[in-house]
C-alpha positions as a LaTeX table, in Angstrom:
\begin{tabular}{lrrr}
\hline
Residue & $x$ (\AA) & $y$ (\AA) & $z$ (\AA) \\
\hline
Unk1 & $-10.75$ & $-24.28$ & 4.47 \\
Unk2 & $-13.13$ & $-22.64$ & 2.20 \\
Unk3 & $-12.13$ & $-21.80$ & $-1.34$ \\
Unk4 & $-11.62$ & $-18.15$ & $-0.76$ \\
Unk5 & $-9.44$ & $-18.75$ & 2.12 \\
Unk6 & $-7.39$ & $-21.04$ & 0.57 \\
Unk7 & $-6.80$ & $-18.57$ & $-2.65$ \\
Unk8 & $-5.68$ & $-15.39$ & 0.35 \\
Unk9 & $-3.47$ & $-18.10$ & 1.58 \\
Unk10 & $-2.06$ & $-18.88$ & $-1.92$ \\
Unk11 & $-1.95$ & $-15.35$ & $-2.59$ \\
Unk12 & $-0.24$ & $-14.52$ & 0.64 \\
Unk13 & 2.59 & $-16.98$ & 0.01 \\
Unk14 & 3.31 & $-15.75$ & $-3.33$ \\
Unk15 & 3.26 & $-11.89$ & $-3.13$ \\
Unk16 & 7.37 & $-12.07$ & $-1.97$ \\
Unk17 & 8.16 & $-14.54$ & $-4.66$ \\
Unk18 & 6.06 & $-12.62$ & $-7.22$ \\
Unk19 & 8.35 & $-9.59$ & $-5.98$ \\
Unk20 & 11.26 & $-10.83$ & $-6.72$ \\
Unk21 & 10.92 & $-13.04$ & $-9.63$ \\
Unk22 & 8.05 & $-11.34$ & $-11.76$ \\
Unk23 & 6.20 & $-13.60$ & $-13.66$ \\
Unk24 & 9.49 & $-16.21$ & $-13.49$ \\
Unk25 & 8.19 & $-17.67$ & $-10.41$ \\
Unk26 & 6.82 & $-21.09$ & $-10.57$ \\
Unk27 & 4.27 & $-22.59$ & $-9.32$ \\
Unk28 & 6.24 & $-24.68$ & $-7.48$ \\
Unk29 & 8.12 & $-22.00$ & $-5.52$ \\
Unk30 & 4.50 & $-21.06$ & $-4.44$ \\
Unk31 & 3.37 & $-24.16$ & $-3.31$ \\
Unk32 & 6.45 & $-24.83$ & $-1.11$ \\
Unk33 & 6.11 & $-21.28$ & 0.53 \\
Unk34 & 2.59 & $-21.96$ & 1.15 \\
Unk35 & 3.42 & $-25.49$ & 2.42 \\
Unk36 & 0.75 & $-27.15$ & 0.14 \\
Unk37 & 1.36 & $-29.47$ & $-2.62$ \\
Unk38 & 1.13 & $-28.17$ & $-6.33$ \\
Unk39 & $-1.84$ & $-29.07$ & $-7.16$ \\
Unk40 & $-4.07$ & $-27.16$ & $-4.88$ \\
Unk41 & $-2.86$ & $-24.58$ & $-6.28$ \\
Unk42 & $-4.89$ & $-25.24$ & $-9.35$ \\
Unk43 & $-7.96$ & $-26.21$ & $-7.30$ \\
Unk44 & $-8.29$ & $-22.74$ & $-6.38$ \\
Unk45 & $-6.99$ & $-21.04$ & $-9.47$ \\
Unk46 & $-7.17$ & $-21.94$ & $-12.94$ \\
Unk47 & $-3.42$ & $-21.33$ & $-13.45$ \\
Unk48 & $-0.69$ & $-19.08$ & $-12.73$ \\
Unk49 & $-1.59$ & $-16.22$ & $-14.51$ \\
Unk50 & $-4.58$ & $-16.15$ & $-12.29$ \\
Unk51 & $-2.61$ & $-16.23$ & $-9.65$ \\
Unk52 & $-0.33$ & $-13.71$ & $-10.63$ \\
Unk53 & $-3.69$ & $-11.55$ & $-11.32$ \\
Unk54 & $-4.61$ & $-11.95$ & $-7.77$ \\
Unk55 & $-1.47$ & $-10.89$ & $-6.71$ \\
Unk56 & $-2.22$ & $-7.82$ & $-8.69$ \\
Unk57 & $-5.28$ & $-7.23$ & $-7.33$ \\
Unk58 & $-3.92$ & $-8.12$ & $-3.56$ \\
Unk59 & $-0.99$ & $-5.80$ & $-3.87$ \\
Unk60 & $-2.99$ & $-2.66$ & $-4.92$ \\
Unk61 & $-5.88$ & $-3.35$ & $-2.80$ \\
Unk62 & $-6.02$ & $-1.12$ & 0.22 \\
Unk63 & $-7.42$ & $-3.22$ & 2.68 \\
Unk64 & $-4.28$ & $-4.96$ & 4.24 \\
Unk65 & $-3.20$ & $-1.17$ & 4.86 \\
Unk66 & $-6.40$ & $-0.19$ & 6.25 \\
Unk67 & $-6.33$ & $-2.95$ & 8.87 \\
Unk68 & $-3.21$ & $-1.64$ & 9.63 \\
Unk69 & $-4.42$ & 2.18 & 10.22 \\
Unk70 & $-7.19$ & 0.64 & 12.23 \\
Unk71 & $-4.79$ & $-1.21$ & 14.71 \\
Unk72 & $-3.28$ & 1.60 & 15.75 \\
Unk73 & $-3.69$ & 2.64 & 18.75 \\
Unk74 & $-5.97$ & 5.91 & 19.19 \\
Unk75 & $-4.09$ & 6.24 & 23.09 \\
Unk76 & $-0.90$ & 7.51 & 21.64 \\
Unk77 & 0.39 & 10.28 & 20.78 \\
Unk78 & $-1.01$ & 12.49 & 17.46 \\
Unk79 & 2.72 & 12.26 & 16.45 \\
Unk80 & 3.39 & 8.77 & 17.00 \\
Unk81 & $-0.22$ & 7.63 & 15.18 \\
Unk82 & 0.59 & 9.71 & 12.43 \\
Unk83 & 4.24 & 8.51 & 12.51 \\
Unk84 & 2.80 & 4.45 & 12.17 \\
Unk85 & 0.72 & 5.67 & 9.68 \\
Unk86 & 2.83 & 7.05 & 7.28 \\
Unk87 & 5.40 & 3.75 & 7.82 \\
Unk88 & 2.33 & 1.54 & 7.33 \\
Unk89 & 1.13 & 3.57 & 3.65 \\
Unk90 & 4.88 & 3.45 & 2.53 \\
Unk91 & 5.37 & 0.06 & 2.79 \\
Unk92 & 2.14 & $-0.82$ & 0.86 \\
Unk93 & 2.90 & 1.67 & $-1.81$ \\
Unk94 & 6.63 & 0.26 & $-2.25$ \\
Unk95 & 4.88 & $-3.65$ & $-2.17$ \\
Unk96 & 2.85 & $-2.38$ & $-4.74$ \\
Unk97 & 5.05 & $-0.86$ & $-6.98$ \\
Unk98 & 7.75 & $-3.54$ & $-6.41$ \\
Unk99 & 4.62 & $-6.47$ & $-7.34$ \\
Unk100 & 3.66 & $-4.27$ & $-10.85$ \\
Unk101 & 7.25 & $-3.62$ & $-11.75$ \\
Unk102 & 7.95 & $-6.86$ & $-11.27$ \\
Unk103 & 5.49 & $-8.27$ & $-13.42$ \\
Unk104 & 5.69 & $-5.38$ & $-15.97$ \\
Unk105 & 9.72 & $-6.55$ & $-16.59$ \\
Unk106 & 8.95 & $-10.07$ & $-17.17$ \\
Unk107 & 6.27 & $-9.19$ & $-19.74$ \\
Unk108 & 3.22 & $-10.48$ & $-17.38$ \\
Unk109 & 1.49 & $-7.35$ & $-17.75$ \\
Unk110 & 2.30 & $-6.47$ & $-21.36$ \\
Unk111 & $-0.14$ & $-7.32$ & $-24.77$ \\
Unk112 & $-2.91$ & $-9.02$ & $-22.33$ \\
Unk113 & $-5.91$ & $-9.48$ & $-24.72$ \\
Unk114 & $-9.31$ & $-7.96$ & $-24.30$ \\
Unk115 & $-11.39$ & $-8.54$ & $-21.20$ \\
Unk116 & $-8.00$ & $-10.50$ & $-19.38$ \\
Unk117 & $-6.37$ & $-6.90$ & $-19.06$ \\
Unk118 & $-4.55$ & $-6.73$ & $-15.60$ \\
Unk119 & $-3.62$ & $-3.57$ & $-13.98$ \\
Unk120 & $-0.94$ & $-1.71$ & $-16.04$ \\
Unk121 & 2.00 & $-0.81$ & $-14.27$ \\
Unk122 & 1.99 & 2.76 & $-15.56$ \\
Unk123 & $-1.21$ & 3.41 & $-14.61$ \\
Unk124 & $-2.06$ & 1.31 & $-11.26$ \\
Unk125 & $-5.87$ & 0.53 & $-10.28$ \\
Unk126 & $-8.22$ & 1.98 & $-13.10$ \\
Unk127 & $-8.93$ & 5.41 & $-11.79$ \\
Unk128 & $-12.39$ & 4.95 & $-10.11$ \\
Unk129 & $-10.54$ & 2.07 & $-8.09$ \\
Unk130 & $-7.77$ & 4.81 & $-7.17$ \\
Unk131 & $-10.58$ & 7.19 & $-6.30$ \\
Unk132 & $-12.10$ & 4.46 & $-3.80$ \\
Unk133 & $-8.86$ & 3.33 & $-2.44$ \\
Unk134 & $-7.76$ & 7.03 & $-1.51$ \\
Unk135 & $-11.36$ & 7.79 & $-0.14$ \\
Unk136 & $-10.85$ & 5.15 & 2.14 \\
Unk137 & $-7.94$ & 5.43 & 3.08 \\
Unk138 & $-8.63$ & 9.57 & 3.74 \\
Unk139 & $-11.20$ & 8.38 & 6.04 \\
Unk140 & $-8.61$ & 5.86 & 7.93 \\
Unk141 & $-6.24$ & 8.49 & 8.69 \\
Unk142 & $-9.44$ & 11.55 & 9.74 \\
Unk143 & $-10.39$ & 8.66 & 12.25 \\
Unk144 & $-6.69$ & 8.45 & 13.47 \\
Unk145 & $-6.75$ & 12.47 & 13.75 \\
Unk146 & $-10.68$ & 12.74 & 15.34 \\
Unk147 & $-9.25$ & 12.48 & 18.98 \\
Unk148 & $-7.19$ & 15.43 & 18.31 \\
Unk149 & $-10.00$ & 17.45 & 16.47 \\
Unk150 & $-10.10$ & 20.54 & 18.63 \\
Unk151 & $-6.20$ & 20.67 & 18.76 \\
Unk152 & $-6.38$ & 21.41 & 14.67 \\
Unk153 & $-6.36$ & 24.35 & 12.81 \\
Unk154 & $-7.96$ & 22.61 & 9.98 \\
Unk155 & $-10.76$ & 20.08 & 9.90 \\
Unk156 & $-9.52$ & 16.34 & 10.83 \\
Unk157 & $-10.47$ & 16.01 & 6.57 \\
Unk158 & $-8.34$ & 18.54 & 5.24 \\
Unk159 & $-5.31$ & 17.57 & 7.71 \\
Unk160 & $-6.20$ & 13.91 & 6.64 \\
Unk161 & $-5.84$ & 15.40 & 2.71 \\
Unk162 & $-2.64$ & 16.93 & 3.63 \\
Unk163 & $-0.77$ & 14.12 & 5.46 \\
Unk164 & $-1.54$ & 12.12 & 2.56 \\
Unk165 & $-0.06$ & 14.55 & $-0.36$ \\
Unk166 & 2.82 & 14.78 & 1.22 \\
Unk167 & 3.28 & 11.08 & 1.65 \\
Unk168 & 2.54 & 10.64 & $-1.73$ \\
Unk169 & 4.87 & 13.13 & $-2.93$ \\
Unk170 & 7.76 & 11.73 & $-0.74$ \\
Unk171 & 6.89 & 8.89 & $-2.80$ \\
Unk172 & 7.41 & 10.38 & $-6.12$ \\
Unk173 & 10.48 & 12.58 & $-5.01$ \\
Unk174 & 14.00 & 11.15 & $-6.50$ \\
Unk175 & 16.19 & 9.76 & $-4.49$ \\
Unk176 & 19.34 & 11.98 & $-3.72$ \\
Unk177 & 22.07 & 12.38 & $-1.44$ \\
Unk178 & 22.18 & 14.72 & 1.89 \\
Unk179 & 19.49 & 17.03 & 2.24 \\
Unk180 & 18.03 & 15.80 & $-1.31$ \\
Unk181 & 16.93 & 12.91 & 0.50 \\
Unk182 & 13.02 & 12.16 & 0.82 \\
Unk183 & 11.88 & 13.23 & 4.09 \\
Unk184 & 11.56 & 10.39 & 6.86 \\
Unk185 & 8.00 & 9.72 & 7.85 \\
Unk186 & 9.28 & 11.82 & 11.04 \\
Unk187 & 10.15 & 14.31 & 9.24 \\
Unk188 & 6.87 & 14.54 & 7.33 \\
Unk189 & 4.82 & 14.02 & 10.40 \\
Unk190 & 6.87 & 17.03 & 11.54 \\
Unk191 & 6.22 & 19.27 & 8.56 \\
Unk192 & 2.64 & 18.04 & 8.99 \\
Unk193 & 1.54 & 19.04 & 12.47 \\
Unk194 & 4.60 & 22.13 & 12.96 \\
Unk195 & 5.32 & 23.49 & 10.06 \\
Unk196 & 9.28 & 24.63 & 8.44 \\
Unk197 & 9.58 & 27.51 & 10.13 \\
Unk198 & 12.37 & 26.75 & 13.39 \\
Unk199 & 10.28 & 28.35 & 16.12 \\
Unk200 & 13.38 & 28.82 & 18.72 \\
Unk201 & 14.32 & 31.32 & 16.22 \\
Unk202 & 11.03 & 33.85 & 16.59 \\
Unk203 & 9.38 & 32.43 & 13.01 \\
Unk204 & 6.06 & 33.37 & 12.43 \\
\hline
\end{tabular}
């Protein structure tokens, strides 16, 4: 196992605990959920704030997601791609915010010194990171909506831009009770490709 594989491995193992104890975990809790002994943890990383770092960097990283979007299958339906899509970006936007608030509460995050600065957990990826991650993301979702291209109003990009504000602002809505409540991803795919309007009642 190359060094590179064994730090995704480490990594991998240590994302859930990193969730749920912030910088508290040990690096003993990650060694027995990787099934390794301690000390390789510190032949692939100098020590655990490096490996909290990489969690960092994992858990904001787009790629995992964008494996996802890729494995989805370009047979079904628009509704049901769409549908997987919007489950798979919500769970990597609530693994990343869970990972930075985590770390952010147990003061992992907080007074890092110059040049060791990790990802604040206001602010997320620095912004030209954020502009790369949504690019490429955009572009998974426009390849998930190219075999319906002539079925669109819109281009494939704009319905692409769409899909994704409104998943983004079902992530930033409050939480409420009965019709407060974010919408589903059903119900956003719904919005998405039908609009509000009820058509059995003559809308137009």
């Amino acid at each position: 196992m190359s060094v590179e594989q064994r730090r995704a491995m480490i990594v991998a193992a240590a994302l859930p605990l990193v969730a749920e104890y912030g910088a508290a975990v040990t690096t003993s809790q990650i060694a027995r959920a990787a099934g390794i002994g301690e000390a390789t943890i510190f032949r692939a990383f100098k020590d655990k704030d490096e490996v909290l770092d990489a969690c960092v960097a994992e858990a904001v990283g787009p790629e995992h997601v964008l494996r996802e979007l890729a494995s989805i299958s370009l047979d079904a339906p628009i509704a049901t791609r769409l549908t997987e899509a919007a489950e798979a970006l919500r769970a990597h936007l609530e693994r990343m915010g869970t990972v930075i608030g985590a770390l952010h509460a147990s003061g992992h995050l907080r007074g890092r010194a110059p040049g060791q600065a990790a990802p604040d957990a206001g602010d997320g990826p620095p912004p030209d990171a954020r502009a790369r991650s949504f690019a490429a993301l955009r572009h998974g979702i426009i390849e998930l909506l190219e075999p319906d291209r002539a079925a669109f109003r819109l281009s494939p990009e704009k319905v692409a831009s769409a899909f994704l504000g409104l998943l983004f602002t079902r992530r930033q809505s409050p939480a409420g009770e009965g019709d407060d409540t974010p919408l589903t991803p059903e119900e956003l795919i719904s919005v998405l490709l039908h609009g509000t309007l009820d058509a059995s009642l003559g809308g137009s």
